Amino acid sequence: MRFRLTLLLACSAASGLAAQAAGKFPPDSLVNVKVIPRGTPLTQVIGTMRNYTSALGARCQYCHVGREGLPLEEFDFASDEKRTKLVARQMMQMVQEINRRLDTMPTSDSAGLQVTCGTCHRGLNRPVPLSALMEQVASASGADSAVRAYKALRERYYGGDTYNFKEPSLNIAAFRLGRASRFAEAFALLDLNETLFPRSSGMYVFRGNIKLMQGDTLAAAKAYREAVRLDPANEEAKGRLRNIGQQP
Ligand code: HEC
Ligand code: HEC
């Protein structure tokens, strides 16, 4: 018995964790789990894994060694070769920690809410908000690419909770681009936003703010006045006009 154990250890050390490759699916037992308790039934583990794929909008091979089209028997699920699997393991621990802490909250509902991968990821492997994504694309590839990217994302994701297609996303992206002196990109995004949300008073305040960053006080005043014309109750626009010495 003792000999067999030593042999087993020696074998797994020599062949590494690749021992499970080319096995069967679902496997008979768990090999290299550090967060999932060892005794967890395999069907439950696979269920958890399927949840990861939908939460992250990714396939098994995003984290595991294996290829599209290859049967799952050929995957090496125990291998820790992929960076994404290592990150996922950290994320699993993070989620456990969050939920442990949530359990100690004095919430009104004793059932409470649990955090899952989907709470943040919303179908994306990197849960970047639309405003940040548009800012990145515009800075890296320019206005035309950003406008094309936005339209493609809207086509694909509109109506889901992956990206927020309401008015603020492009306003915020434009504002940040303005702060980085990327004025052409900022105004291109505002123009696009205006086609989607015409007659928005708030958008003209953003326009004015970016014109000010550009040093164009006259154009800023014009934009703030347009904001007041569209919504006479827009106090922010009136305040900005006063700040630059103009009559609201
Ligand atoms: C987001 C990354 C991610 C995705 C996607 C993912 N997994 Fe996993 N998987 C992991 C991590 C991390 C572990 C190790 C968990 C631990 O250490 O407790 C694991 C462990 C496993 C194991 C146990 C391996 C062993 O050591 O015995 C199996 C089987 C498995 N996954 C199958 C799948 C299948 C099938 C899919 C696709 C439906 C999938 N996984 C998708 C991250 C992922
Ligand atoms: C509290 C929010 C949050 C939760 C919950 C969360 N994640 Fe993440 N995850 C992030 C953020 C933010 C990043 C991006 C980190 C970075 O900038 O690289 C990320 C990145 C990742 C990545 C790496 C993406 C890449 O390509 O670099 C993986 C894999 C991942 N998460 C898996 C998971 C899994 C699996 C779960 C559930 C067990 C989970 N995450 C739960 C916020 C979260």
XYZ file of N, CA and C and ligand atoms in Angstrom:
830
model
N 0.838 -1.198 0.000
C 0.000 0.000 0.000
C 0.870 1.243 0.000
N 1.843 1.223 0.892
C 2.755 2.340 1.018
C 3.533 2.517 -0.284
N 3.954 1.364 -0.854
C 4.703 1.372 -2.099
C 3.857 1.971 -3.222
N 2.614 1.561 -3.282
C 1.742 2.038 -4.344
C 1.533 3.551 -4.262
N 1.427 4.021 -3.056
C 1.237 5.457 -2.867
C 2.462 6.227 -3.367
N 3.645 5.710 -2.999
C 4.887 6.354 -3.430
C 4.957 6.363 -4.957
N 4.592 5.232 -5.539
C 4.641 5.091 -6.990
C 3.706 6.119 -7.642
N 2.534 6.210 -7.067
C 1.529 7.132 -7.588
C 2.051 8.564 -7.560
N 2.660 8.932 -6.436
C 3.194 10.284 -6.291
C 4.301 10.520 -7.302
N 5.175 9.519 -7.437
C 6.291 9.632 -8.373
C 5.754 9.822 -9.781
N 4.752 9.025 -10.128
C 4.166 9.101 -11.465
C 3.591 10.486 -11.730
N 2.812 10.986 -10.782
C 2.159 12.262 -11.049
C 3.193 13.384 -11.091
N 4.271 13.200 -10.354
C 5.309 14.224 -10.395
C 6.026 14.193 -11.739
N 6.265 12.984 -12.220
C 7.015 12.847 -13.468
C 6.196 13.315 -14.667
N 4.968 12.850 -14.746
C 4.197 13.160 -15.946
C 3.430 14.474 -15.775
N 3.592 15.085 -14.633
C 2.896 16.330 -14.398
C 1.403 16.064 -14.334
N 0.643 17.083 -14.631
C -0.802 16.918 -14.514
C -1.419 16.489 -15.831
N -0.584 16.315 -16.834
C -1.080 15.925 -18.145
C -1.648 14.522 -18.123
N -1.483 13.848 -16.964
C -1.947 12.466 -16.856
C -3.418 12.308 -17.212
N -4.195 13.368 -17.003
C -5.626 13.221 -17.237
C -5.994 13.382 -18.710
N -5.087 13.899 -19.513
C -5.393 14.155 -20.909
C -5.803 12.876 -21.614
N -6.591 13.030 -22.679
C -7.044 11.905 -23.474
C -7.760 10.882 -22.602
N -8.495 11.379 -21.618
C -9.241 10.484 -20.744
C -10.667 10.376 -21.199
N -11.594 10.345 -20.241
C -12.995 10.327 -20.611
C -13.691 11.580 -20.096
N -14.839 11.855 -20.684
C -15.602 13.009 -20.237
C -17.044 12.609 -19.976
N -17.626 13.010 -18.842
C -16.919 13.671 -17.736
C -15.939 12.727 -17.061
N -14.842 13.288 -16.522
C -13.840 12.436 -15.864
C -14.426 11.756 -14.631
N -13.759 10.701 -14.157
C -14.261 9.964 -12.991
C -14.059 10.735 -11.703
N -12.970 11.491 -11.644
C -12.697 12.200 -10.396
C -11.995 13.522 -10.674
N -11.949 14.353 -9.660
C -11.273 15.641 -9.778
C -9.780 15.444 -9.513
N -8.953 16.106 -10.297
C -7.511 15.885 -10.211
C -6.785 17.064 -9.575
N -7.072 18.249 -10.092
C -6.258 19.404 -9.708
C -7.156 20.576 -9.313
N -8.005 20.332 -8.317
C -8.864 21.427 -7.861
C -8.310 22.012 -6.565
N -8.311 23.339 -6.526
C -7.771 24.026 -5.350
C -8.831 24.859 -4.657
N -9.923 25.115 -5.350
C -10.999 25.900 -4.756
C -12.254 25.029 -4.580
N -12.627 24.314 -5.626
C -13.770 23.407 -5.550
C -13.409 22.277 -4.572
N -14.293 21.979 -3.587
C -13.977 20.882 -2.665
C -13.855 19.545 -3.408
N -12.879 18.752 -3.032
C -12.568 17.487 -3.719
C -13.777 16.572 -3.908
N -14.631 16.507 -2.896
C -15.743 15.552 -2.935
C -16.929 15.998 -3.793
N -16.821 17.171 -4.436
C -17.951 17.687 -5.223
C -18.275 16.748 -6.387
N -19.559 16.385 -6.563
C -19.924 15.515 -7.691
C -19.540 16.165 -9.024
N -19.048 15.354 -9.954
C -18.584 15.867 -11.248
C -19.685 16.614 -12.007
N -20.925 16.101 -11.915
C -22.016 16.768 -12.639
C -22.181 18.203 -12.140
N -21.981 18.377 -10.852
C -22.105 19.715 -10.275
C -20.956 20.613 -10.757
N -19.752 20.042 -10.821
C -18.590 20.807 -11.305
C -18.824 21.245 -12.745
N -19.304 20.316 -13.585
C -19.537 20.660 -14.995
C -20.612 21.751 -15.091
N -21.621 21.673 -14.232
C -22.659 22.705 -14.211
C -22.066 24.071 -13.900
N -21.183 24.112 -12.908
C -20.504 25.358 -12.539
C -19.707 25.881 -13.741
N -19.014 24.965 -14.415
C -18.181 25.353 -15.567
C -19.040 25.924 -16.687
N -20.217 25.310 -16.909
C -21.114 25.833 -17.950
C -21.579 27.247 -17.581
N -21.801 27.464 -16.286
C -22.164 28.821 -15.858
C -21.038 29.809 -16.176
N -19.791 29.373 -15.999
C -18.670 30.267 -16.310
C -18.683 30.644 -17.790
N -18.953 29.656 -18.641
C -18.905 29.951 -20.076
C -19.955 30.995 -20.442
N -21.170 30.893 -19.872
C -22.162 31.900 -20.248
C -21.881 33.234 -19.565
N -21.382 33.213 -18.326
C -21.090 34.479 -17.638
C -19.989 35.255 -18.366
N -19.027 34.540 -18.954
C -17.887 35.200 -19.585
C -17.987 35.239 -21.112
N -19.041 34.644 -21.665
C -19.172 34.591 -23.123
C -17.989 33.883 -23.752
N -17.520 32.806 -23.112
C -16.306 32.112 -23.581
C -16.565 30.604 -23.619
N -15.735 29.878 -24.343
C -15.869 28.415 -24.396
C -14.916 27.803 -23.371
N -15.020 26.449 -23.238
C -14.163 25.746 -22.275
C -12.682 26.047 -22.542
N -12.317 26.096 -23.831
C -10.890 26.249 -24.172
C -10.351 27.648 -23.876
N -11.221 28.551 -23.474
C -10.742 29.858 -23.039
C -9.871 29.686 -21.785
N -10.217 28.710 -20.941
C -9.430 28.460 -19.734
C -8.677 27.132 -19.770
N -9.158 26.193 -20.578
C -8.580 24.848 -20.558
C -7.822 24.520 -21.839
N -6.841 23.634 -21.685
C -6.055 23.186 -22.838
C -6.923 22.268 -23.692
N -7.203 22.690 -24.903
C -8.072 21.943 -25.800
C -8.371 22.823 -26.989
N -8.988 22.260 -28.015
C -9.223 23.065 -29.212
C -10.661 22.979 -29.671
N -11.126 24.023 -30.326
C -12.445 24.050 -30.943
C -12.574 22.833 -31.858
N -13.670 22.113 -31.753
C -13.882 20.969 -32.628
C -13.359 19.670 -32.036
N -12.463 19.791 -31.071
C -11.926 18.590 -30.415
C -12.966 18.070 -29.423
N -13.154 16.739 -29.341
C -14.090 16.244 -28.320
C -13.560 16.555 -26.915
N -14.465 16.742 -25.955
C -14.053 17.120 -24.596
C -13.154 16.065 -23.953
N -13.245 14.800 -24.443
C -12.367 13.739 -23.920
C -10.899 14.094 -24.148
N -10.644 14.854 -25.193
C -9.263 15.181 -25.559
C -8.735 16.410 -24.813
N -9.598 17.083 -24.089
C -9.159 18.252 -23.334
C -8.335 17.820 -22.123
N -7.444 18.708 -21.691
C -6.684 18.442 -20.472
C -7.167 19.417 -19.398
N -8.275 19.052 -18.781
C -8.913 19.967 -17.831
C -8.085 20.207 -16.576
N -7.215 19.256 -16.222
C -6.435 19.404 -14.983
C -5.247 20.355 -15.162
N -4.833 20.564 -16.389
C -3.650 21.392 -16.623
C -3.872 22.848 -16.197
N -2.828 23.434 -15.634
C -2.882 24.847 -15.231
C -2.084 25.723 -16.187
N -1.971 25.274 -17.434
C -1.113 25.961 -18.377
C -1.623 27.352 -18.759
N -2.947 27.517 -18.819
C -3.469 28.800 -19.312
C -3.583 29.844 -18.209
N -3.106 31.046 -18.551
C -3.165 32.181 -17.626
C -4.604 32.429 -17.176
N -5.527 32.326 -18.144
C -6.927 32.620 -17.827
C -7.467 31.675 -16.749
N -7.014 30.420 -16.760
C -7.480 29.488 -15.722
C -6.973 29.930 -14.347
N -5.741 30.396 -14.315
C -5.177 30.864 -13.040
C -5.932 32.094 -12.539
N -6.256 32.999 -13.484
C -7.036 34.182 -13.083
C -8.402 33.719 -12.571
N -9.027 32.777 -13.306
C -10.369 32.304 -12.924
C -10.360 31.732 -11.508
N -9.286 31.021 -11.172
C -9.202 30.443 -9.824
C -9.163 31.549 -8.759
N -8.398 32.599 -9.053
C -8.359 33.759 -8.146
C -9.742 34.394 -8.027
N -10.409 34.468 -9.185
C -11.748 35.073 -9.210
C -12.714 34.241 -8.364
N -12.584 32.909 -8.440
C -13.463 32.033 -7.644
C -13.272 32.333 -6.159
N -12.015 32.515 -5.767
C -11.736 32.819 -4.362
C -12.273 34.195 -3.985
N -12.133 35.125 -4.919
C -12.638 36.475 -4.668
C -14.157 36.447 -4.459
N -14.857 35.691 -5.325
C -16.316 35.609 -5.227
C -16.725 34.969 -3.894
N -15.981 33.935 -3.473
C -16.280 33.311 -2.176
C -16.125 34.326 -1.045
N -15.055 35.108 -1.137
C -14.794 36.110 -0.108
C -15.908 37.157 -0.059
N -16.304 37.622 -1.270
C -17.383 38.624 -1.345
C -18.642 38.063 -0.697
N -18.984 36.823 -1.047
C -20.237 36.262 -0.532
C -20.174 35.994 0.963
N -18.977 35.631 1.455
C -18.827 35.456 2.903
C -19.127 36.777 3.612
N -18.612 37.833 3.040
C -18.815 39.151 3.619
C -20.279 39.581 3.503
N -20.895 39.277 2.353
C -22.309 39.627 2.172
C -23.170 38.949 3.223
N -22.765 37.732 3.608
C -23.531 36.993 4.621
C -23.535 37.704 5.964
N -22.580 38.573 6.191
C -22.512 39.263 7.481
C -23.218 40.622 7.455
N -23.809 40.987 6.287
C -24.479 42.298 6.186
C -25.809 42.276 6.926
N -26.126 43.386 7.570
C -27.449 43.459 8.190
C -28.524 43.782 7.147
N -28.731 42.867 6.184
C -29.712 43.126 5.123
C -31.118 42.883 5.647
N -32.081 43.447 4.933
C -33.471 43.290 5.359
C -33.985 41.904 4.961
N -33.477 41.391 3.851
C -33.953 40.111 3.342
C -32.999 39.002 3.798
N -33.498 38.082 4.591
C -32.602 37.072 5.163
C -32.019 36.161 4.078
N -32.744 36.028 2.948
C -32.217 35.183 1.869
C -30.990 35.850 1.248
N -30.982 37.166 1.199
C -29.836 37.903 0.665
C -29.616 37.645 -0.809
N -28.677 38.366 -1.372
C -28.319 38.195 -2.779
C -26.899 37.678 -2.833
N -26.633 36.802 -3.772
C -25.286 36.267 -3.924
C -24.621 36.884 -5.152
N -23.344 37.108 -5.057
C -22.588 37.580 -6.221
C -22.107 36.372 -7.017
N -22.224 36.455 -8.322
C -21.710 35.401 -9.205
C -20.755 36.035 -10.211
N -20.125 35.205 -11.024
C -19.238 35.732 -12.072
C -20.027 36.706 -12.961
N -21.274 36.347 -13.243
C -22.097 37.151 -14.149
C -22.422 38.533 -13.607
N -22.389 38.702 -12.281
C -22.697 40.005 -11.687
C -21.802 41.076 -12.305
N -20.530 40.765 -12.467
C -19.597 41.726 -13.064
C -19.399 41.471 -14.555
N -19.280 40.208 -14.945
C -18.825 39.928 -16.312
C -19.884 40.156 -17.387
N -21.144 39.884 -17.099
C -22.262 40.165 -18.006
C -22.027 39.651 -19.440
N -21.380 38.470 -19.543
C -21.166 37.882 -20.859
C -19.852 38.261 -21.519
N -18.966 38.941 -20.784
C -17.678 39.375 -21.355
C -16.519 38.768 -20.571
N -15.429 38.417 -21.237
C -14.301 37.895 -20.460
C -13.596 39.017 -19.695
N -13.576 40.226 -20.269
C -13.094 41.374 -19.489
C -14.256 42.350 -19.377
N -14.765 42.540 -18.161
C -16.009 43.303 -18.002
C -15.815 44.811 -18.100
N -15.452 45.288 -19.264
C -15.198 46.719 -19.463
C -16.521 47.435 -19.754
N -16.813 48.550 -19.078
C -18.028 49.311 -19.392
C -17.926 49.922 -20.792
N -19.088 50.139 -21.425
C -19.104 50.655 -22.787
C -18.385 52.005 -22.899
N -18.547 52.868 -21.894
C -17.901 54.194 -21.966
C -16.379 54.031 -22.032
N -15.829 53.142 -21.193
C -14.376 52.928 -21.180
C -13.915 52.279 -22.481
N -14.715 51.345 -22.984
C -14.347 50.667 -24.227
C -14.302 51.654 -25.399
N -15.317 52.546 -25.466
C -15.360 53.513 -26.564
C -14.193 54.494 -26.467
N -13.861 54.876 -25.257
C -12.720 55.770 -25.056
C -11.440 55.090 -25.554
N -11.291 53.815 -25.201
C -10.093 53.073 -25.615
C -10.002 52.954 -27.136
N -11.124 52.546 -27.763
C -11.098 52.354 -29.220
C -10.816 53.681 -29.913
N -11.458 54.761 -29.450
C -11.264 56.064 -30.081
C -9.822 56.541 -29.927
N -9.227 56.339 -28.739
C -7.838 56.797 -28.571
C -6.884 55.956 -29.394
N -7.153 54.649 -29.457
C -6.212 53.769 -30.155
C -6.380 53.827 -31.671
N -7.630 53.930 -32.168
C -7.851 53.766 -33.608
C -8.587 54.916 -34.276
N -8.957 55.949 -33.507
C -9.572 57.104 -34.146
C -11.088 57.063 -34.182
N -11.666 58.199 -34.629
C -13.110 58.407 -34.567
C -13.901 57.425 -35.419
N -13.465 57.211 -36.675
C -14.247 56.347 -37.569
C -14.350 54.936 -37.017
N -13.228 54.414 -36.517
C -13.240 53.062 -35.945
C -14.152 53.005 -34.741
N -14.117 54.058 -33.923
C -14.939 54.062 -32.718
C -16.423 54.051 -33.076
N -16.793 54.864 -34.078
C -18.199 54.918 -34.497
C -18.632 53.553 -35.052
N -17.773 52.959 -35.872
C -18.082 51.622 -36.416
C -18.215 50.598 -35.303
N -17.286 50.653 -34.334
C -17.305 49.682 -33.227
C -18.594 49.821 -32.426
N -18.991 51.073 -32.180
C -20.210 51.286 -31.388
C -21.425 50.694 -32.095
N -21.515 50.958 -33.403
C -22.672 50.454 -34.157
C -22.702 48.934 -34.168
N -21.522 48.327 -34.308
C -21.455 46.859 -34.329
C -21.860 46.279 -32.975
N -21.390 46.919 -31.900
C -21.731 46.429 -30.555
C -23.228 46.577 -30.299
N -23.768 47.701 -30.762
C -25.187 47.947 -30.538
C -26.015 46.914 -31.298
N -25.602 46.644 -32.507
C -26.281 45.636 -33.331
C -26.310 44.291 -32.596
N -25.187 43.939 -32.009
C -25.049 42.614 -31.423
C -25.627 42.508 -30.004
N -25.472 43.563 -29.207
C -25.786 43.418 -27.775
C -27.001 44.205 -27.294
N -27.601 45.024 -28.165
C -28.696 45.879 -27.698
C -29.807 45.053 -27.043
N -30.281 45.515 -25.889
C -31.382 44.823 -25.214
C -30.905 43.900 -24.114
N -29.638 43.535 -24.107
C -29.096 42.712 -23.031
C -28.451 43.591 -21.970
N -27.822 42.967 -20.971
C -27.207 43.810 -19.937
C -25.678 43.837 -20.044
N -25.143 43.399 -21.195
C -23.696 43.388 -21.381
C -23.141 44.803 -21.456
N -23.803 45.647 -22.258
C -23.367 47.033 -22.420
C -24.544 47.969 -22.208
N -24.246 49.139 -21.690
C -25.282 50.139 -21.456
C -25.353 51.093 -22.654
N -26.423 50.961 -23.436
C -26.557 51.795 -24.637
C -27.397 53.045 -24.397
N -27.596 53.410 -23.145
C -28.315 54.657 -22.887
C -27.376 55.845 -23.129
N -27.955 57.029 -23.033
C -27.231 58.233 -23.443
C -25.883 58.466 -22.739
N -25.767 58.231 -21.425
C -24.520 58.635 -20.750
C -23.245 57.976 -21.259
N -23.306 56.743 -21.758
C -22.056 56.047 -22.123
C -21.192 56.856 -23.083
N -21.800 57.344 -24.177
C -21.003 58.092 -25.157
C -20.651 59.490 -24.647
N -21.536 60.077 -23.839
C -21.204 61.394 -23.255
C -19.948 61.291 -22.380
N -19.906 60.238 -21.557
C -18.760 60.064 -20.655
C -17.489 59.789 -21.457
N -17.607 58.926 -22.469
C -16.439 58.631 -23.317
C -15.940 59.919 -23.971
N -16.869 60.732 -24.474
C -16.492 61.986 -25.146
C -15.804 62.934 -24.161
N -16.346 63.021 -22.953
C -15.771 63.904 -21.944
C -14.329 63.505 -21.630
N -14.107 62.191 -21.463
C -12.744 61.726 -21.137
C -11.800 61.951 -22.313
N -12.310 61.781 -23.535
C -11.476 62.031 -24.717
C -11.119 63.517 -24.780
N -12.081 64.359 -24.430
C -11.826 65.794 -24.415
C -10.720 66.143 -23.435
N -10.792 65.524 -22.255
C -9.758 65.789 -21.254
C -8.380 65.367 -21.736
N -8.360 64.375 -22.645
C -7.080 63.925 -23.204
C -6.748 64.673 -24.499
N -7.477 65.785 -24.751
C -7.283 66.609 -25.960
C -7.536 65.855 -27.262
N -8.359 64.808 -27.216
C -8.729 64.108 -28.459
C -10.084 64.661 -28.902
N -10.060 65.937 -29.382
C -11.316 66.642 -29.637
C -12.089 66.084 -30.823
N -11.387 65.720 -31.903
C -12.093 65.193 -33.076
C -12.876 63.936 -32.680
N -12.219 63.077 -31.890
C -12.865 61.835 -31.469
C -14.042 62.134 -30.533
N -13.827 63.081 -29.619
C -14.884 63.423 -28.671
C -16.138 63.906 -29.408
N -15.964 64.821 -30.370
C -17.144 65.362 -31.057
C -17.774 64.324 -31.990
N -16.971 63.430 -32.532
C -17.540 62.371 -33.373
C -18.479 61.492 -32.542
N -18.072 61.197 -31.307
C -18.923 60.363 -30.457
C -20.183 61.116 -30.034
N -20.053 62.427 -29.780
C -21.248 63.201 -29.427
C -22.203 63.294 -30.617
N -21.648 63.462 -31.836
C -22.507 63.521 -33.026
C -23.275 62.209 -33.194
N -22.562 61.104 -32.977
C -23.223 59.798 -33.065
C -24.321 59.696 -32.011
N -24.012 60.143 -30.796
C -24.991 60.066 -29.701
C -26.221 60.905 -30.023
N -25.988 62.027 -30.690
C -27.119 62.904 -31.000
C -28.071 62.263 -32.012
N -27.518 61.435 -32.918
C -28.423 60.757 -33.854
C -29.305 59.761 -33.090
N -28.783 59.231 -31.967
C -29.543 58.238 -31.196
C -30.463 58.902 -30.179
N -30.017 60.039 -29.631
C -30.821 60.757 -28.621
C -30.930 62.222 -29.026
N -31.732 62.476 -30.076
C -31.819 63.863 -30.549
C -32.496 64.751 -29.497
N -32.186 66.004 -29.549
C -32.811 66.998 -28.682
C -32.517 66.777 -27.193
N -31.373 66.170 -26.873
C -31.017 66.024 -25.462
C -30.322 67.290 -24.979
N -30.909 67.913 -23.982
C -30.346 69.140 -23.423
C -29.005 68.850 -22.755
N -28.945 67.731 -21.989
C -27.727 67.381 -21.250
C -26.532 67.177 -22.162
N -26.783 66.654 -23.367
C -25.672 66.400 -24.286
C -25.011 67.718 -24.710
N -25.836 68.799 -24.792
C -25.257 70.098 -25.166
C -24.390 70.672 -24.047
N -24.671 70.271 -22.813
C -23.785 70.700 -21.723
C -22.420 70.025 -21.908
N -22.442 68.713 -22.235
C -21.171 68.018 -22.515
C -20.430 68.692 -23.668
N -21.192 69.026 -24.714
C -20.595 69.678 -25.872
C -19.911 70.984 -25.447
N -20.626 71.759 -24.650
C -20.074 73.030 -24.167
C -18.819 72.805 -23.331
N -18.875 71.812 -22.439
C -17.717 71.552 -21.576
C -16.478 71.196 -22.401
N -16.691 70.415 -23.457
C -15.540 70.005 -24.274
C -15.037 71.193 -25.115
N -15.982 72.041 -25.571
C -15.565 73.261 -26.282
C -14.701 74.145 -25.366
N -15.081 74.179 -24.094
C -14.281 74.960 -23.127
C -12.881 74.373 -22.977
N -12.815 73.041 -22.907
C -11.496 72.386 -22.802
C -10.634 72.760 -23.993
N -11.317 72.932 -25.130
C -10.616 73.276 -26.368
C -10.226 74.755 -26.377
N -10.778 75.505 -25.412
C -10.464 76.929 -25.334
C -11.388 77.787 -26.190
N -12.485 77.224 -26.664
C -13.415 77.948 -27.536
C -14.645 78.393 -26.732
N -14.506 79.546 -26.054
C -15.564 80.022 -25.161
C -16.842 80.360 -25.918
N -16.675 80.902 -27.120
C -17.848 81.289 -27.919
C -18.697 80.076 -28.271
N -18.022 79.025 -28.760
C -18.739 77.798 -29.129
C -19.350 77.141 -27.891
N -18.637 77.267 -26.751
C -19.163 76.702 -25.506
C -20.460 77.412 -25.129
N -20.441 78.753 -25.203
C -21.632 79.529 -24.851
C -22.801 79.145 -25.758
N -22.503 78.958 -27.019
C -23.544 78.591 -27.986
C -24.170 77.236 -27.606
N -23.304 76.295 -27.207
C -23.790 74.964 -26.833
C -24.639 75.043 -25.556
N -24.165 75.809 -24.563
C -24.937 75.933 -23.319
C -26.287 76.583 -23.595
N -26.310 77.595 -24.497
C -27.589 78.242 -24.825
C -28.539 77.261 -25.481
N -27.993 76.411 -26.327
C -28.822 75.385 -26.985
C -29.396 74.437 -25.921
N -28.567 74.113 -24.907
C -29.039 73.249 -23.820
C -30.223 73.902 -23.105
N -30.121 75.238 -22.871
C -31.205 75.952 -22.183
C -32.438 76.045 -23.083
N -32.203 76.222 -24.387
C -33.336 76.301 -25.321
C -34.115 74.974 -25.328
N -33.350 73.838 -25.311
C -34.006 72.528 -25.338
C -34.696 72.217 -24.017
N -34.125 72.735 -22.934
C -34.723 72.501 -21.616
C -34.493 73.726 -20.735
N -35.484 74.622 -20.696
C -35.334 75.872 -19.937
C -35.062 75.632 -18.448
N -35.283 74.403 -17.963
C -35.034 74.122 -16.542
C -33.631 73.572 -16.317
N -32.779 73.582 -17.346
C -31.421 73.029 -17.183
C -30.531 74.028 -16.431
N -30.500 73.858 -15.107
C -29.766 74.803 -14.255
C -28.255 74.681 -14.442
N -27.813 73.460 -14.775
C -26.374 73.267 -14.973
C -25.893 74.133 -16.129
N -26.650 74.116 -17.234
C -26.273 74.908 -18.404
C -26.263 76.397 -18.069
N -27.269 76.846 -17.307
C -27.332 78.269 -16.936
C -26.135 78.647 -16.061
N -25.800 77.757 -15.123
C -24.649 77.997 -14.248
C -23.361 78.116 -15.047
N -23.207 77.241 -16.046
C -21.988 77.292 -16.879
C -21.909 78.612 -17.631
N -23.064 79.055 -18.142
C -23.084 80.326 -18.871
C -22.644 81.468 -17.954
N -23.176 81.477 -16.741
C -22.781 82.534 -15.786
C -21.288 82.455 -15.506
N -20.780 81.204 -15.343
C -19.347 81.015 -15.062
C -18.451 81.629 -16.120
N -18.929 81.624 -17.374
C -18.074 82.194 -18.422
C -18.529 83.617 -18.779
N -19.259 84.232 -17.831
C -19.615 85.638 -17.988
C -20.649 85.912 -19.057
N -21.543 84.939 -19.305
C -22.586 85.122 -20.324
C -23.957 85.116 -19.656
N -24.873 85.814 -20.278
C -26.257 85.787 -19.806
C -26.899 84.454 -20.182
N -27.561 83.766 -19.243
C -28.288 82.549 -19.596
C -29.432 82.845 -20.581
C -13.292 31.043 -16.909
C -12.426 29.886 -16.912
C -13.041 28.507 -17.083
C -13.899 28.087 -18.065
C -14.506 28.901 -19.202
C -14.109 26.691 -17.849
N -13.392 26.279 -16.760
Fe -13.239 24.370 -16.039
N -12.055 25.022 -14.529
C -11.653 26.307 -14.327
C -10.866 26.390 -13.118
C -10.238 27.640 -12.513
C -10.802 25.080 -12.599
C -10.072 24.640 -11.328
C -10.948 24.903 -10.117
C -10.241 24.660 -8.810
O -9.021 24.774 -8.744
O -10.945 24.336 -7.822
C -11.549 24.233 -13.524
C -11.705 22.864 -13.378
C -12.372 22.047 -14.273
C -12.464 20.608 -14.172
C -11.800 19.755 -13.095
C -10.377 19.451 -13.546
C -9.632 18.619 -12.530
O -8.604 19.108 -12.056
O -10.092 17.533 -12.215
C -13.211 20.176 -15.227
C -13.570 18.740 -15.559
C -13.599 21.339 -15.978
N -13.069 22.483 -15.381
C -14.380 21.307 -17.099
C -14.768 22.427 -17.814
C -15.662 22.378 -18.962
C -16.284 21.132 -19.549
C -15.800 23.666 -19.399
C -16.664 24.169 -20.549
C -18.094 23.831 -20.444
C -15.010 24.506 -18.517
N -14.404 23.732 -17.586
C -14.916 25.876 -18.633
C -11.913 27.382 -15.155
C -12.735 27.368 -16.262
C -16.446 41.958 -8.642
C -16.458 41.819 -10.079
C -16.016 40.482 -10.644
C -16.506 39.234 -10.354
C -17.624 38.871 -9.393
C -15.777 38.302 -11.188
N -14.867 38.968 -11.959
Fe -13.551 38.138 -13.291
N -12.805 39.989 -13.703
C -13.234 41.174 -13.138
C -12.439 42.265 -13.657
C -12.608 43.744 -13.301
C -11.524 41.687 -14.555
C -10.468 42.414 -15.391
C -9.204 42.471 -14.650
C -8.137 43.082 -15.541
O -8.165 44.283 -15.735
O -7.342 42.313 -16.072
C -11.769 40.263 -14.559
C -11.048 39.354 -15.295
C -11.299 37.984 -15.349
C -10.573 37.044 -16.159
C -9.358 37.366 -17.026
C -9.740 38.019 -18.316
C -8.513 38.289 -19.148
O -8.518 37.936 -20.312
O -7.564 38.862 -18.623
C -11.130 35.806 -15.947
C -10.726 34.503 -16.585
C -12.210 35.993 -15.003
N -12.269 37.328 -14.649
C -13.017 34.983 -14.533
C -13.993 35.137 -13.559
C -14.776 34.062 -13.013
C -14.680 32.596 -13.440
C -15.602 34.592 -12.068
C -16.573 33.872 -11.153
C -15.982 32.810 -10.363
C -15.327 36.026 -12.030
N -14.350 36.314 -12.945
C -15.976 36.938 -11.186
C -14.259 41.330 -12.235
C -14.982 40.300 -11.654
